[in-house]
PDB file of C-alpha atoms in Angstrom:
ATOM      1  CA  UNK H 616      35.579  22.345   2.356  1.00 49.00           C
ATOM      2  CA  UNK H 617      36.055  18.501   0.469  1.00 52.00           C
ATOM      3  CA  UNK H 618      36.024  16.626   3.008  1.00 54.00           C
ATOM      4  CA  UNK H 619      32.374  17.679   4.566  1.00 61.00           C
ATOM      5  CA  UNK H 620      31.694  15.623   1.055  1.00 62.00           C
ATOM      6  CA  UNK H 621      32.653  12.716   2.464  1.00 67.00           C
ATOM      7  CA  UNK H 622      30.550   9.652   1.837  1.00 64.00           C
ATOM      8  CA  UNK H 623      28.412  11.486  -0.883  1.00 65.00           C
ATOM      9  CA  UNK H 624      27.465  10.337  -4.195  1.00 67.00           C
ATOM     10  CA  UNK H 625      28.425  12.122  -6.954  1.00 70.00           C
ATOM     11  CA  UNK H 626      24.451  11.988  -7.589  1.00 65.00           C
ATOM     12  CA  UNK H 627      23.923  13.774  -4.375  1.00 62.00           C
ATOM     13  CA  UNK H 628      27.146  16.428  -5.181  1.00 65.00           C
ATOM     14  CA  UNK H 629      24.877  17.732  -8.288  1.00 66.00           C
ATOM     15  CA  UNK H 630      21.293  17.497  -7.166  1.00 62.00           C
ATOM     16  CA  UNK H 631      19.136  21.326  -7.615  1.00 59.00           C
ATOM     17  CA  UNK H 632      19.080  22.732  -3.963  1.00 56.00           C
ATOM     18  CA  UNK H 633      15.857  24.693  -3.027  1.00 47.00           C
ATOM     19  CA  UNK H 634      17.520  28.752  -3.710  1.00 48.00           C
ATOM     20  CA  UNK H 635      19.148  29.920  -0.722  1.00 48.00           C
ATOM     21  CA  UNK H 636      18.775  26.138   0.851  1.00 49.00           C
ATOM     22  CA  UNK H 637      21.248  24.267   1.874  1.00 57.00           C
ATOM     23  CA  UNK H 638      22.061  20.522   1.260  1.00 59.00           C
ATOM     24  CA  UNK H 639      19.615  19.053   3.569  1.00 58.00           C
ATOM     25  CA  UNK H 640      16.979  21.115   1.364  1.00 55.00           C
ATOM     26  CA  UNK H 641      18.059  19.303  -1.819  1.00 66.00           C
ATOM     27  CA  UNK H 642      15.423  17.916  -4.217  1.00 73.00           C
ATOM     28  CA  UNK H 643      15.182  16.693  -7.739  1.00 80.00           C
ATOM     29  CA  UNK H 644      12.646  15.059 -10.267  1.00 86.00           C
ATOM     30  CA  UNK H 645      11.499  11.709  -9.787  1.00 90.00           C
ATOM     31  CA  UNK H 646       9.376   9.004 -10.765  1.00 93.00           C
ATOM     32  CA  UNK H 647       7.054   7.357  -8.683  1.00 94.00           C
ATOM     33  CA  UNK H 648       9.145   4.341  -9.221  1.00 93.00           C
ATOM     34  CA  UNK H 649      12.331   5.755  -7.867  1.00 93.00           C
ATOM     35  CA  UNK H 650      10.150   7.494  -5.174  1.00 93.00           C
ATOM     36  CA  UNK H 651       8.872   4.344  -4.079  1.00 93.00           C
ATOM     37  CA  UNK H 652      11.673   2.076  -4.549  1.00 91.00           C
ATOM     38  CA  UNK H 653      14.888   4.081  -4.281  1.00 89.00           C
ATOM     39  CA  UNK H 654      17.328   6.190  -6.733  1.00 88.00           C
ATOM     40  CA  UNK H 655      20.739   5.032  -6.740  1.00 82.00           C
ATOM     41  CA  UNK H 656      23.026   5.188  -3.869  1.00 79.00           C
ATOM     42  CA  UNK H 657      21.431   8.670  -2.505  1.00 79.00           C
ATOM     43  CA  UNK H 658      17.506   7.750  -2.074  1.00 82.00           C
ATOM     44  CA  UNK H 659      16.722   4.576  -0.424  1.00 86.00           C
ATOM     45  CA  UNK H 660      12.675   4.487  -1.473  1.00 89.00           C
ATOM     46  CA  UNK H 661       9.744   5.081   0.879  1.00 92.00           C
ATOM     47  CA  UNK H 662       9.180   1.035   0.434  1.00 92.00           C
ATOM     48  CA  UNK H 663      12.014   0.326   1.680  1.00 91.00           C
ATOM     49  CA  UNK H 664      12.262   2.858   4.143  1.00 91.00           C
ATOM     50  CA  UNK H 665       9.286   0.972   5.550  1.00 91.00           C
ATOM     51  CA  UNK H 666      10.847  -2.251   5.596  1.00 91.00           C
ATOM     52  CA  UNK H 667      13.355  -0.907   7.840  1.00 89.00           C
ATOM     53  CA  UNK H 668      10.670   0.428  10.320  1.00 88.00           C
ATOM     54  CA  UNK H 669       9.429  -2.357  10.659  1.00 89.00           C
ATOM     55  CA  UNK H 670      11.854  -4.170  11.421  1.00 87.00           C
ATOM     56  CA  UNK H 671      13.214  -2.062  13.916  1.00 84.00           C
ATOM     57  CA  UNK H 672      10.706  -2.151  15.689  1.00 86.00           C
ATOM     58  CA  UNK H 673      10.376  -5.915  15.303  1.00 85.00           C
ATOM     59  CA  UNK H 674       7.739  -6.678  13.857  1.00 86.00           C
ATOM     60  CA  UNK H 675       5.521  -9.946  14.377  1.00 88.00           C
ATOM     61  CA  UNK H 676       5.449 -11.498  11.146  1.00 89.00           C
ATOM     62  CA  UNK H 677       1.506 -11.140  10.866  1.00 89.00           C
ATOM     63  CA  UNK H 678       1.595  -8.384  10.750  1.00 89.00           C
ATOM     64  CA  UNK H 679       4.817  -8.305   8.138  1.00 90.00           C
ATOM     65  CA  UNK H 680       2.656 -10.853   5.988  1.00 91.00           C
ATOM     66  CA  UNK H 681       0.277  -7.912   5.373  1.00 90.00           C
ATOM     67  CA  UNK H 682       2.656  -5.654   5.074  1.00 93.00           C
ATOM     68  CA  UNK H 683       4.099  -7.315   2.256  1.00 93.00           C
ATOM     69  CA  UNK H 684       0.920  -7.705   0.192  1.00 91.00           C
ATOM     70  CA  UNK H 685       0.124  -3.814   0.478  1.00 91.00           C
ATOM     71  CA  UNK H 686       3.632  -2.605  -0.240  1.00 93.00           C
ATOM     72  CA  UNK H 687       4.407  -5.274  -3.060  1.00 93.00           C
ATOM     73  CA  UNK H 688       0.945  -4.359  -4.695  1.00 93.00           C
ATOM     74  CA  UNK H 689       2.236  -0.769  -3.969  1.00 94.00           C
ATOM     75  CA  UNK H 690       5.331  -1.172  -5.573  1.00 94.00           C
ATOM     76  CA  UNK H 691       3.622  -3.147  -8.548  1.00 95.00           C
ATOM     77  CA  UNK H 692       1.494  -0.192  -9.297  1.00 94.00           C
ATOM     78  CA  UNK H 693       4.645   2.146  -8.945  1.00 94.00           C
ATOM     79  CA  UNK H 694       6.834   0.184 -11.561  1.00 93.00           C
ATOM     80  CA  UNK H 695       3.998  -0.214 -13.892  1.00 93.00           C
ATOM     81  CA  UNK H 696       3.557  -4.032 -13.198  1.00 95.00           C
ATOM     82  CA  UNK H 697       0.268  -3.354 -12.715  1.00 95.00           C
ATOM     83  CA  UNK H 698      -2.872  -0.848 -14.488  1.00 95.00           C
ATOM     84  CA  UNK H 699      -3.540   2.034 -12.460  1.00 94.00           C
ATOM     85  CA  UNK H 700      -7.343   2.597 -11.805  1.00 95.00           C
ATOM     86  CA  UNK H 701      -7.236   5.448 -14.632  1.00 95.00           C
ATOM     87  CA  UNK H 702      -6.016   3.412 -16.954  1.00 96.00           C
ATOM     88  CA  UNK H 703      -8.033   0.747 -16.521  1.00 97.00           C
ATOM     89  CA  UNK H 704     -11.463   2.557 -16.807  1.00 97.00           C
ATOM     90  CA  UNK H 705      -9.796   4.206 -20.131  1.00 97.00           C
ATOM     91  CA  UNK H 706      -9.266   0.596 -21.664  1.00 97.00           C
ATOM     92  CA  UNK H 707     -12.989  -0.464 -20.680  1.00 97.00           C
ATOM     93  CA  UNK H 708     -14.192   2.120 -21.903  1.00 97.00           C
ATOM     94  CA  UNK H 709     -12.199   1.746 -25.360  1.00 97.00           C
ATOM     95  CA  UNK H 710     -12.933  -1.879 -25.449  1.00 97.00           C
ATOM     96  CA  UNK H 711     -16.490  -1.827 -24.383  1.00 97.00           C
ATOM     97  CA  UNK H 712     -18.378  -2.406 -27.662  1.00 97.00           C
ATOM     98  CA  UNK H 713     -20.461   0.520 -27.956  1.00 96.00           C
ATOM     99  CA  UNK H 714     -17.752   3.146 -27.943  1.00 96.00           C
ATOM    100  CA  UNK H 715     -17.066   4.416 -31.043  1.00 96.00           C
ATOM    101  CA  UNK H 716     -13.745   6.196 -30.213  1.00 95.00           C
ATOM    102  CA  UNK H 717     -15.329   9.874 -30.307  1.00 95.00           C
ATOM    103  CA  UNK H 718     -14.881  10.602 -26.810  1.00 93.00           C
ATOM    104  CA  UNK H 719     -19.022   9.911 -25.880  1.00 95.00           C
ATOM    105  CA  UNK H 720     -18.840   7.437 -22.846  1.00 96.00           C
ATOM    106  CA  UNK H 721     -22.973   6.698 -23.293  1.00 97.00           C
ATOM    107  CA  UNK H 722     -25.097   6.188 -20.111  1.00 97.00           C
ATOM    108  CA  UNK H 723     -24.866   1.959 -21.172  1.00 97.00           C
ATOM    109  CA  UNK H 724     -20.828   2.738 -20.939  1.00 97.00           C
ATOM    110  CA  UNK H 725     -20.742   4.467 -18.097  1.00 97.00           C
ATOM    111  CA  UNK H 726     -23.199   2.028 -16.193  1.00 97.00           C
ATOM    112  CA  UNK H 727     -21.831  -1.004 -17.565  1.00 97.00           C
ATOM    113  CA  UNK H 728     -18.186   0.262 -15.869  1.00 98.00           C
ATOM    114  CA  UNK H 729     -19.863   1.072 -12.591  1.00 97.00           C
ATOM    115  CA  UNK H 730     -22.091  -2.039 -12.346  1.00 97.00           C
ATOM    116  CA  UNK H 731     -17.661  -3.400 -13.365  1.00 97.00           C
ATOM    117  CA  UNK H 732     -16.123  -1.209 -10.688  1.00 95.00           C
ATOM    118  CA  UNK H 733     -19.027  -2.695  -8.240  1.00 93.00           C
ATOM    119  CA  UNK H 734     -18.247  -5.926  -8.838  1.00 93.00           C
ATOM    120  CA  UNK H 735     -14.338  -5.902  -8.025  1.00 93.00           C
ATOM    121  CA  UNK H 736     -14.779  -4.253  -5.180  1.00 89.00           C
ATOM    122  CA  UNK H 737     -17.083  -6.909  -3.906  1.00 87.00           C
ATOM    123  CA  UNK H 738     -14.941  -9.550  -5.310  1.00 87.00           C
ATOM    124  CA  UNK H 739     -17.261 -10.696  -7.724  1.00 90.00           C
ATOM    125  CA  UNK H 740     -14.976  -9.806 -10.572  1.00 92.00           C
ATOM    126  CA  UNK H 741     -11.413 -10.242 -10.892  1.00 91.00           C
ATOM    127  CA  UNK H 742      -9.224  -8.215 -11.881  1.00 94.00           C
ATOM    128  CA  UNK H 743      -5.634  -9.156 -12.380  1.00 94.00           C
ATOM    129  CA  UNK H 744      -4.023  -5.912 -14.873  1.00 95.00           C
ATOM    130  CA  UNK H 745      -5.522  -4.294 -11.844  1.00 95.00           C
ATOM    131  CA  UNK H 746      -4.642  -5.871  -8.943  1.00 93.00           C
ATOM    132  CA  UNK H 747      -2.459  -8.026  -9.462  1.00 92.00           C
ATOM    133  CA  UNK H 748      -2.469 -11.441  -6.767  1.00 88.00           C
ATOM    134  CA  UNK H 749      -4.830  -9.345  -4.351  1.00 86.00           C
ATOM    135  CA  UNK H 750      -7.943 -10.861  -3.920  1.00 83.00           C
ATOM    136  CA  UNK H 751     -10.972  -9.148  -2.822  1.00 82.00           C
ATOM    137  CA  UNK H 752     -13.344 -11.724  -0.313  1.00 81.00           C
ATOM    138  CA  UNK H 753     -16.377 -11.382  -1.427  1.00 77.00           C
ATOM    139  CA  UNK H 754     -19.081  -9.191   0.356  1.00 68.00           C
ATOM    140  CA  UNK H 755     -21.784 -10.437   1.499  1.00 70.00           C
ATOM    141  CA  UNK H 756     -24.862  -8.553   2.692  1.00 70.00           C
ATOM    142  CA  UNK H 757     -25.620 -11.383   5.541  1.00 71.00           C
ATOM    143  CA  UNK H 758     -22.717 -10.692   7.084  1.00 66.00           C
ATOM    144  CA  UNK H 759     -22.846  -6.540   6.933  1.00 64.00           C
ATOM    145  CA  UNK H 760     -24.560  -6.334   9.892  1.00 64.00           C
ATOM    146  CA  UNK H 761     -24.054  -9.037  12.043  1.00 61.00           C
ATOM    147  CA  UNK H 762     -21.924  -7.450  14.770  1.00 59.00           C
ATOM    148  CA  UNK H 763     -23.076  -3.968  16.800  1.00 62.00           C
ATOM    149  CA  UNK H 764     -20.242  -2.297  17.144  1.00 57.00           C
ATOM    150  CA  UNK H 765     -20.470  -0.418  20.664  1.00 60.00           C
ATOM    151  CA  UNK H 766     -19.625   2.786  22.421  1.00 60.00           C
ATOM    152  CA  UNK H 767     -19.534   1.320  25.703  1.00 63.00           C
ATOM    153  CA  UNK H 768     -17.095  -1.235  26.404  1.00 59.00           C
ATOM    154  CA  UNK H 769     -14.398   1.566  26.469  1.00 58.00           C
ATOM    155  CA  UNK H 770     -15.211   2.238  29.854  1.00 63.00           C
ATOM    156  CA  UNK H 771     -11.436   4.317  31.382  1.00 72.00           C
ATOM    157  CA  UNK H 772      -8.423   5.323  29.967  1.00 76.00           C
ATOM    158  CA  UNK H 773      -6.680   2.604  31.987  1.00 78.00           C
ATOM    159  CA  UNK H 774      -8.697  -0.155  29.520  1.00 69.00           C
ATOM    160  CA  UNK H 775      -7.731   1.466  26.351  1.00 68.00           C
ATOM    161  CA  UNK H 776      -3.943   1.224  27.402  1.00 70.00           C
ATOM    162  CA  UNK H 777      -4.374  -2.356  28.268  1.00 69.00           C
ATOM    163  CA  UNK H 778      -5.974  -2.687  24.320  1.00 61.00           C
ATOM    164  CA  UNK H 779      -3.298  -0.882  22.740  1.00 64.00           C
ATOM    165  CA  UNK H 780      -0.577  -3.288  25.384  1.00 64.00           C
ATOM    166  CA  UNK H 781      -2.545  -6.711  23.815  1.00 64.00           C
ATOM    167  CA  UNK H 782      -1.365  -5.540  20.008  1.00 60.00           C
ATOM    168  CA  UNK H 783       1.475  -3.273  20.389  1.00 57.00           C
ATOM    169  CA  UNK H 784       2.854  -7.339  22.751  1.00 60.00           C
ATOM    170  CA  UNK H 785       0.131  -9.132  20.320  1.00 55.00           C
ATOM    171  CA  UNK H 786       2.729 -12.210  18.560  1.00 51.00           C
ATOM    172  CA  UNK H 787       1.814 -15.743  16.258  1.00 48.00           C
ATOM    173  CA  UNK H 788       1.354 -19.362  17.440  1.00 47.00           C
ATOM    174  CA  UNK H 789       4.582 -19.396  15.346  1.00 45.00           C
ATOM    175  CA  UNK H 790       6.861 -16.614  18.537  1.00 50.00           C
ATOM    176  CA  UNK H 791       4.835 -17.962  21.255  1.00 54.00           C
ATOM    177  CA  UNK H 792       6.503 -21.394  20.276  1.00 50.00           C
ATOM    178  CA  UNK H 793      10.131 -20.199  19.913  1.00 49.00           C
ATOM    179  CA  UNK H 794       9.640 -18.527  22.996  1.00 52.00           C
ATOM    180  CA  UNK H 795       8.823 -21.319  25.113  1.00 52.00           C
ATOM    181  CA  UNK H 796      11.100 -23.855  23.004  1.00 51.00           C
ATOM    182  CA  UNK H 797      14.398 -21.124  23.931  1.00 48.00           C
ATOM    183  CA  UNK H 798      12.164 -19.783  26.879  1.00 52.00           C
ATOM    184  CA  UNK H 799      12.444 -17.027  25.889  1.00 46.00           C
TER     185      UNK H 799
END
């Protein structure tokens, strides 16, 4: 029936189906970039789906800014604009002064690699080829144990619901200013 294909792209019509499956079960090989950012007019991509969801739930601006940072990072990694950790490690080893291109990673090379990884994770060493614009704030030992986790603070399910409600309805100062100005 030709009418059942109305609004379905040509690529979608010719996409292979899982054996014995229906159109809903069709599949197609895609690159990571295509999975994340979309392919043609028939697959929107996971990142646009996340943005659509955030828009649908009317995400607050603070969360949207944070999510945009994460999603931009993921997109750059998926599209090859940023190196994967595996490529970064391989390049680190290949560029190490002791590496002889014999597939042998000496203890010294391994140690230097671990130090570099630790320093990146602690925010002490930049790695723009790996992280792009993301900056890891330095982790200081003096900040590690200043706040004790207190499980007695949650006294009831009502308290948990109240916390969830507070975070579900949080607003930025900008949102509050707009609400006052327009008496929303």
